[in-house]
Amino acid sequence: MADFFDEYSKFGVFAPRYSEPKVKEQIREYMSQILKCRPHNIGLVHNTSEGMNLYSNSISLPKDSRILIIENEYPSNVYPWEHWQKKGVRIDFIPIGNTPDEFLKNLEAEFEKGNVSLLSISPVHWCMGMPFDMEKISSLCKTHGALLVVDGSQSVGHVPSDFLKWKVDFAVFAAWKWLLGPLGMGVIFISDEVPKNFEIIFKGAGSVKNDSNYLPYREERKPPADQFEHSTGNFNDWVYFLASLRMLTDIGYPKVMHRIYEISDQMSQMLRGLGFTLDSDHFPNAKSGIIGVTGFASGKTFQPEAIQTFLKGKKIYTAVRLGRLRLAPHIPVTETHIGILEKTLKEYLAL
């Protein structure tokens, strides 16, 4: 960022090493490696809600059909679909269960009821950390002719994400979670199998082909992924995100994911040793970096808000989600940090 600002102060928008097309091309190239897709499938937005709303308002769904969403899903994957209820499309929520297999049975039961036009799902549950079998879920969608939409904020950069293999129609996710990017930036993926009646509801200066030539006005739009960028984005965020992607790619995503699972496993073992129960106790063979602390094995009263407040006072930051204490360590977290967390929790528990 410092390098970019130095160059920008001298050349402005003509900064030679940081031209908008060049930075965008590099971001797309890095993201296509992560998602195992092609660069032209990638677009840049501000956040998950924006991307999901744009897609939801640009597609057509048959009246009396159903949209399926996981129960207690993050709002960014719920609110953008609500407008369909006024158009005769129902939204049904799928019970999660305690294991990936249990969830899959619940999902199969919903598909068997019929009339499912779209499933919007997070490959990893945002509170429990439970990963889902996306290949089987994809197969269900294709068998029943339903669109598959992915909210990848909790998964991309955290678990393997093969959008072409999964036959994902559309995906969107925040850059600032597992990809360590800037707050206020998101990424979209859109399949090449875009229906002919798909049309982005907004049209801006950047929506049409040859947009650098402002006149005459034109009708012909850019390819779908580019249409989501209907005008100038926050270029500072693009440079920041490019630096994050370059760092993670240089380390290597298999190595990054392995370290996330390794440190999460160590943290989970420590928490169990202190008498806590975890969501992952129900799916011990599934890899996840999200840890949901659900209570005490002894059955004594569990107060996640009180624990969160105590930890925050010690500059240890967690979240409370669905009655759980949620931890999600990334690669900066080390064994030393786990030791500090253990010592602090022992202080709280008066051990």
mmCIF file of N, CA and C in Angstrom, residues 12-82:
data_model
loop_
_atom_site.group_PDB
_atom_site.id
_atom_site.type_symbol
_atom_site.label_atom_id
_atom_site.label_comp_id
_atom_site.label_asym_id
_atom_site.label_seq_id
_atom_site.Cartn_x
_atom_site.Cartn_y
_atom_site.Cartn_z
ATOM 1 N N GLY A 12 -0.678 9.798 -10.148
ATOM 2 C CA GLY A 12 -2.138 9.737 -10.098
ATOM 3 C C GLY A 12 -2.655 8.437 -10.692
ATOM 4 N N VAL A 13 -3.769 8.534 -11.431
ATOM 5 C CA VAL A 13 -4.388 7.333 -12.001
ATOM 6 C C VAL A 13 -3.510 6.676 -13.068
ATOM 7 N N PHE A 14 -2.447 7.349 -13.455
ATOM 8 C CA PHE A 14 -1.543 6.782 -14.467
ATOM 9 C C PHE A 14 -0.340 6.086 -13.830
ATOM 10 N N ALA A 15 -0.445 5.752 -12.541
ATOM 11 C CA ALA A 15 0.632 5.034 -11.856
ATOM 12 C C ALA A 15 1.000 3.792 -12.672
ATOM 13 N N PRO A 16 2.221 3.714 -13.204
ATOM 14 C CA PRO A 16 2.555 2.684 -14.205
ATOM 15 C C PRO A 16 2.483 1.252 -13.693
ATOM 16 N N ARG A 17 2.842 0.995 -12.441
ATOM 17 C CA ARG A 17 2.840 -0.382 -11.945
ATOM 18 C C ARG A 17 1.530 -0.772 -11.262
ATOM 19 N N TYR A 18 0.606 0.214 -11.187
ATOM 20 C CA TYR A 18 -0.656 -0.046 -10.497
ATOM 21 C C TYR A 18 -1.845 0.425 -11.325
ATOM 22 N N SER A 19 -1.821 0.119 -12.597
ATOM 23 C CA SER A 19 -2.971 0.484 -13.416
ATOM 24 C C SER A 19 -4.165 -0.382 -13.024
ATOM 25 N N GLU A 20 -5.364 0.164 -13.156
ATOM 26 C CA GLU A 20 -6.578 -0.568 -12.769
ATOM 27 C C GLU A 20 -6.715 -1.891 -13.520
ATOM 28 N N PRO A 21 -6.541 -1.914 -14.851
ATOM 29 C CA PRO A 21 -6.670 -3.209 -15.555
ATOM 30 C C PRO A 21 -5.648 -4.237 -15.084
ATOM 31 N N LYS A 22 -4.419 -3.794 -14.791
ATOM 32 C CA LYS A 22 -3.363 -4.727 -14.395
ATOM 33 C C LYS A 22 -3.664 -5.340 -13.024
ATOM 34 N N VAL A 23 -4.061 -4.499 -12.060
ATOM 35 C CA VAL A 23 -4.353 -4.997 -10.711
ATOM 36 C C VAL A 23 -5.551 -5.938 -10.735
ATOM 37 N N LYS A 24 -6.579 -5.561 -11.472
ATOM 38 C CA LYS A 24 -7.764 -6.422 -11.572
ATOM 39 C C LYS A 24 -7.410 -7.761 -12.204
ATOM 40 N N GLU A 25 -6.617 -7.738 -13.238
ATOM 41 C CA GLU A 25 -6.196 -8.973 -13.905
ATOM 42 C C GLU A 25 -5.441 -9.885 -12.936
ATOM 43 N N GLN A 26 -4.569 -9.309 -12.122
ATOM 44 C CA GLN A 26 -3.797 -10.112 -11.169
ATOM 45 C C GLN A 26 -4.689 -10.691 -10.077
ATOM 46 N N ILE A 27 -5.640 -9.899 -9.576
ATOM 47 C CA ILE A 27 -6.584 -10.407 -8.568
ATOM 48 C C ILE A 27 -7.379 -11.566 -9.142
ATOM 49 N N ARG A 28 -7.862 -11.394 -10.345
ATOM 50 C CA ARG A 28 -8.651 -12.464 -10.988
ATOM 51 C C ARG A 28 -7.808 -13.730 -11.175
ATOM 52 N N GLU A 29 -6.574 -13.542 -11.518
ATOM 53 C CA GLU A 29 -5.704 -14.701 -11.737
ATOM 54 C C GLU A 29 -5.489 -15.456 -10.425
ATOM 55 N N TYR A 30 -5.202 -14.734 -9.353
ATOM 56 C CA TYR A 30 -5.030 -15.386 -8.053
ATOM 57 C C TYR A 30 -6.320 -16.077 -7.612
ATOM 58 N N MET A 31 -7.448 -15.390 -7.756
ATOM 59 C CA MET A 31 -8.718 -15.958 -7.316
ATOM 60 C C MET A 31 -9.108 -17.180 -8.146
ATOM 61 N N SER A 32 -8.794 -17.176 -9.422
ATOM 62 C CA SER A 32 -9.134 -18.323 -10.272
ATOM 63 C C SER A 32 -8.357 -19.561 -9.849
ATOM 64 N N GLN A 33 -7.145 -19.362 -9.318
ATOM 65 C CA GLN A 33 -6.367 -20.500 -8.799
ATOM 66 C C GLN A 33 -7.005 -21.056 -7.529
ATOM 67 N N ILE A 34 -7.499 -20.166 -6.672
ATOM 68 C CA ILE A 34 -8.124 -20.597 -5.422
ATOM 69 C C ILE A 34 -9.436 -21.333 -5.689
ATOM 70 N N LEU A 35 -10.231 -20.811 -6.617
ATOM 71 C CA LEU A 35 -11.565 -21.355 -6.885
ATOM 72 C C LEU A 35 -11.565 -22.403 -7.992
ATOM 73 N N LYS A 36 -10.385 -22.619 -8.603
ATOM 74 C CA LYS A 36 -10.260 -23.592 -9.696
ATOM 75 C C LYS A 36 -11.258 -23.279 -10.820
ATOM 76 N N CYS A 37 -11.282 -22.007 -11.200
ATOM 77 C CA CYS A 37 -12.161 -21.573 -12.282
ATOM 78 C C CYS A 37 -11.337 -20.746 -13.262
ATOM 79 N N ARG A 38 -11.995 -19.986 -14.120
ATOM 80 C CA ARG A 38 -11.301 -19.137 -15.082
ATOM 81 C C ARG A 38 -11.397 -17.674 -14.647
ATOM 82 N N PRO A 39 -10.380 -16.870 -14.950
ATOM 83 C CA PRO A 39 -10.379 -15.481 -14.484
ATOM 84 C C PRO A 39 -11.632 -14.695 -14.855
ATOM 85 N N HIS A 40 -12.203 -14.977 -16.033
ATOM 86 C CA HIS A 40 -13.362 -14.175 -16.450
ATOM 87 C C HIS A 40 -14.619 -14.488 -15.635
ATOM 88 N N ASN A 41 -14.577 -15.542 -14.819
ATOM 89 C CA ASN A 41 -15.711 -15.861 -13.948
ATOM 90 C C ASN A 41 -15.731 -15.003 -12.683
ATOM 91 N N ILE A 42 -14.684 -14.203 -12.469
ATOM 92 C CA ILE A 42 -14.499 -13.458 -11.229
ATOM 93 C C ILE A 42 -14.863 -11.994 -11.405
ATOM 94 N N GLY A 43 -15.605 -11.449 -10.437
ATOM 95 C CA GLY A 43 -15.905 -10.023 -10.394
ATOM 96 C C GLY A 43 -15.661 -9.490 -8.995
ATOM 97 N N LEU A 44 -15.568 -8.176 -8.855
ATOM 98 C CA LEU A 44 -15.260 -7.548 -7.570
ATOM 99 C C LEU A 44 -16.421 -6.658 -7.133
ATOM 100 N N VAL A 45 -16.856 -6.840 -5.879
ATOM 101 C CA VAL A 45 -17.945 -6.044 -5.306
ATOM 102 C C VAL A 45 -17.494 -5.509 -3.950
ATOM 103 N N HIS A 46 -18.413 -4.912 -3.215
ATOM 104 C CA HIS A 46 -18.054 -4.328 -1.922
ATOM 105 C C HIS A 46 -18.241 -5.303 -0.764
ATOM 106 N N ASN A 47 -19.215 -6.177 -0.856
ATOM 107 C CA ASN A 47 -19.481 -7.102 0.249
ATOM 108 C C ASN A 47 -20.422 -8.216 -0.219
ATOM 109 N N THR A 48 -20.638 -9.184 0.658
ATOM 110 C CA THR A 48 -21.487 -10.328 0.328
ATOM 111 C C THR A 48 -22.924 -9.899 0.060
ATOM 112 N N SER A 49 -23.453 -9.017 0.895
ATOM 113 C CA SER A 49 -24.843 -8.581 0.733
ATOM 114 C C SER A 49 -25.071 -7.923 -0.626
ATOM 115 N N GLU A 50 -24.137 -7.089 -1.048
ATOM 116 C CA GLU A 50 -24.286 -6.409 -2.333
ATOM 117 C C GLU A 50 -24.314 -7.426 -3.477
ATOM 118 N N GLY A 51 -23.346 -8.333 -3.481
ATOM 119 C CA GLY A 51 -23.289 -9.320 -4.552
ATOM 120 C C GLY A 51 -24.509 -10.222 -4.578
ATOM 121 N N MET A 52 -24.959 -10.664 -3.397
ATOM 122 C CA MET A 52 -26.106 -11.557 -3.323
ATOM 123 C C MET A 52 -27.383 -10.843 -3.764
ATOM 124 N N ASN A 53 -27.532 -9.586 -3.374
ATOM 125 C CA ASN A 53 -28.705 -8.815 -3.800
ATOM 126 C C ASN A 53 -28.726 -8.598 -5.308
ATOM 127 N N LEU A 54 -27.576 -8.257 -5.875
ATOM 128 C CA LEU A 54 -27.508 -8.027 -7.318
ATOM 129 C C LEU A 54 -27.899 -9.286 -8.081
ATOM 130 N N TYR A 55 -27.377 -10.431 -7.634
ATOM 131 C CA TYR A 55 -27.712 -11.682 -8.309
ATOM 132 C C TYR A 55 -29.185 -12.028 -8.112
ATOM 133 N N SER A 56 -29.673 -11.937 -6.885
ATOM 134 C CA SER A 56 -31.046 -12.317 -6.583
ATOM 135 C C SER A 56 -32.055 -11.513 -7.387
ATOM 136 N N ASN A 57 -31.734 -10.240 -7.623
ATOM 137 C CA ASN A 57 -32.655 -9.381 -8.365
ATOM 138 C C ASN A 57 -32.448 -9.440 -9.875
ATOM 139 N N SER A 58 -31.520 -10.261 -10.324
ATOM 140 C CA SER A 58 -31.201 -10.320 -11.763
ATOM 141 C C SER A 58 -31.608 -11.638 -12.408
ATOM 142 N N ILE A 59 -32.100 -12.585 -11.598
ATOM 143 C CA ILE A 59 -32.492 -13.895 -12.114
ATOM 144 C C ILE A 59 -34.008 -14.013 -12.157
ATOM 145 N N SER A 60 -34.486 -15.083 -12.766
ATOM 146 C CA SER A 60 -35.914 -15.385 -12.807
ATOM 147 C C SER A 60 -36.148 -16.731 -12.133
ATOM 148 N N LEU A 61 -37.133 -16.787 -11.262
ATOM 149 C CA LEU A 61 -37.526 -18.030 -10.598
ATOM 150 C C LEU A 61 -39.023 -18.250 -10.825
ATOM 151 N N PRO A 62 -39.442 -19.483 -11.029
ATOM 152 C CA PRO A 62 -40.864 -19.746 -11.274
ATOM 153 C C PRO A 62 -41.722 -19.519 -10.033
ATOM 154 N N LYS A 63 -42.897 -18.978 -10.252
ATOM 155 C CA LYS A 63 -43.847 -18.787 -9.161
ATOM 156 C C LYS A 63 -44.222 -20.133 -8.562
ATOM 157 N N ASP A 64 -44.455 -20.141 -7.248
ATOM 158 C CA ASP A 64 -44.814 -21.349 -6.488
ATOM 159 C C ASP A 64 -43.625 -22.300 -6.289
ATOM 160 N N SER A 65 -42.431 -21.875 -6.693
ATOM 161 C CA SER A 65 -41.244 -22.688 -6.404
ATOM 162 C C SER A 65 -40.706 -22.317 -5.020
ATOM 163 N N ARG A 66 -39.599 -22.983 -4.620
ATOM 164 C CA ARG A 66 -39.064 -22.765 -3.275
ATOM 165 C C ARG A 66 -37.568 -22.464 -3.321
ATOM 166 N N ILE A 67 -37.138 -21.585 -2.432
ATOM 167 C CA ILE A 67 -35.726 -21.316 -2.172
ATOM 168 C C ILE A 67 -35.376 -21.987 -0.853
ATOM 169 N N LEU A 68 -34.270 -22.743 -0.832
ATOM 170 C CA LEU A 68 -33.829 -23.404 0.389
ATOM 171 C C LEU A 68 -32.600 -22.699 0.960
ATOM 172 N N ILE A 69 -32.620 -22.480 2.279
ATOM 173 C CA ILE A 69 -31.521 -21.842 3.000
ATOM 174 C C ILE A 69 -31.351 -22.589 4.321
ATOM 175 N N ILE A 70 -30.125 -22.658 4.810
ATOM 176 C CA ILE A 70 -29.866 -23.286 6.104
ATOM 177 C C ILE A 70 -30.517 -22.473 7.222
ATOM 178 N N GLU A 71 -31.062 -23.170 8.220
ATOM 179 C CA GLU A 71 -31.639 -22.455 9.356
ATOM 180 C C GLU A 71 -30.553 -21.671 10.099
ATOM 181 N N ASN A 72 -30.952 -20.521 10.643
ATOM 182 C CA ASN A 72 -30.033 -19.638 11.377
ATOM 183 C C ASN A 72 -28.834 -19.228 10.531
ATOM 184 N N GLU A 73 -29.047 -19.077 9.234
ATOM 185 C CA GLU A 73 -27.984 -18.654 8.332
ATOM 186 C C GLU A 73 -27.631 -17.187 8.585
ATOM 187 N N TYR A 74 -26.431 -16.798 8.167
ATOM 188 C CA TYR A 74 -26.010 -15.404 8.301
ATOM 189 C C TYR A 74 -26.948 -14.516 7.467
ATOM 190 N N PRO A 75 -27.314 -13.321 7.968
ATOM 191 C CA PRO A 75 -28.298 -12.476 7.275
ATOM 192 C C PRO A 75 -27.973 -12.149 5.820
ATOM 193 N N SER A 76 -26.679 -12.074 5.462
ATOM 194 C CA SER A 76 -26.316 -11.750 4.076
ATOM 195 C C SER A 76 -26.807 -12.801 3.095
ATOM 196 N N ASN A 77 -27.136 -13.985 3.598
ATOM 197 C CA ASN A 77 -27.627 -15.049 2.736
ATOM 198 C C ASN A 77 -29.111 -15.313 2.978
ATOM 199 N N VAL A 78 -29.787 -14.368 3.618
ATOM 200 C CA VAL A 78 -31.231 -14.490 3.860
ATOM 201 C C VAL A 78 -31.969 -13.274 3.308
ATOM 202 N N TYR A 79 -31.601 -12.091 3.784
ATOM 203 C CA TYR A 79 -32.314 -10.880 3.378
ATOM 204 C C TYR A 79 -32.381 -10.680 1.864
ATOM 205 N N PRO A 80 -31.309 -10.955 1.107
ATOM 206 C CA PRO A 80 -31.387 -10.729 -0.347
ATOM 207 C C PRO A 80 -32.434 -11.573 -1.069
ATOM 208 N N TRP A 81 -32.929 -12.633 -0.427
ATOM 209 C CA TRP A 81 -33.917 -13.502 -1.074
ATOM 210 C C TRP A 81 -35.349 -13.157 -0.686
ATOM 211 N N GLU A 82 -35.529 -12.329 0.318
ATOM 212 C CA GLU A 82 -36.868 -12.100 0.864
ATOM 213 C C GLU A 82 -37.830 -11.471 -0.137
#
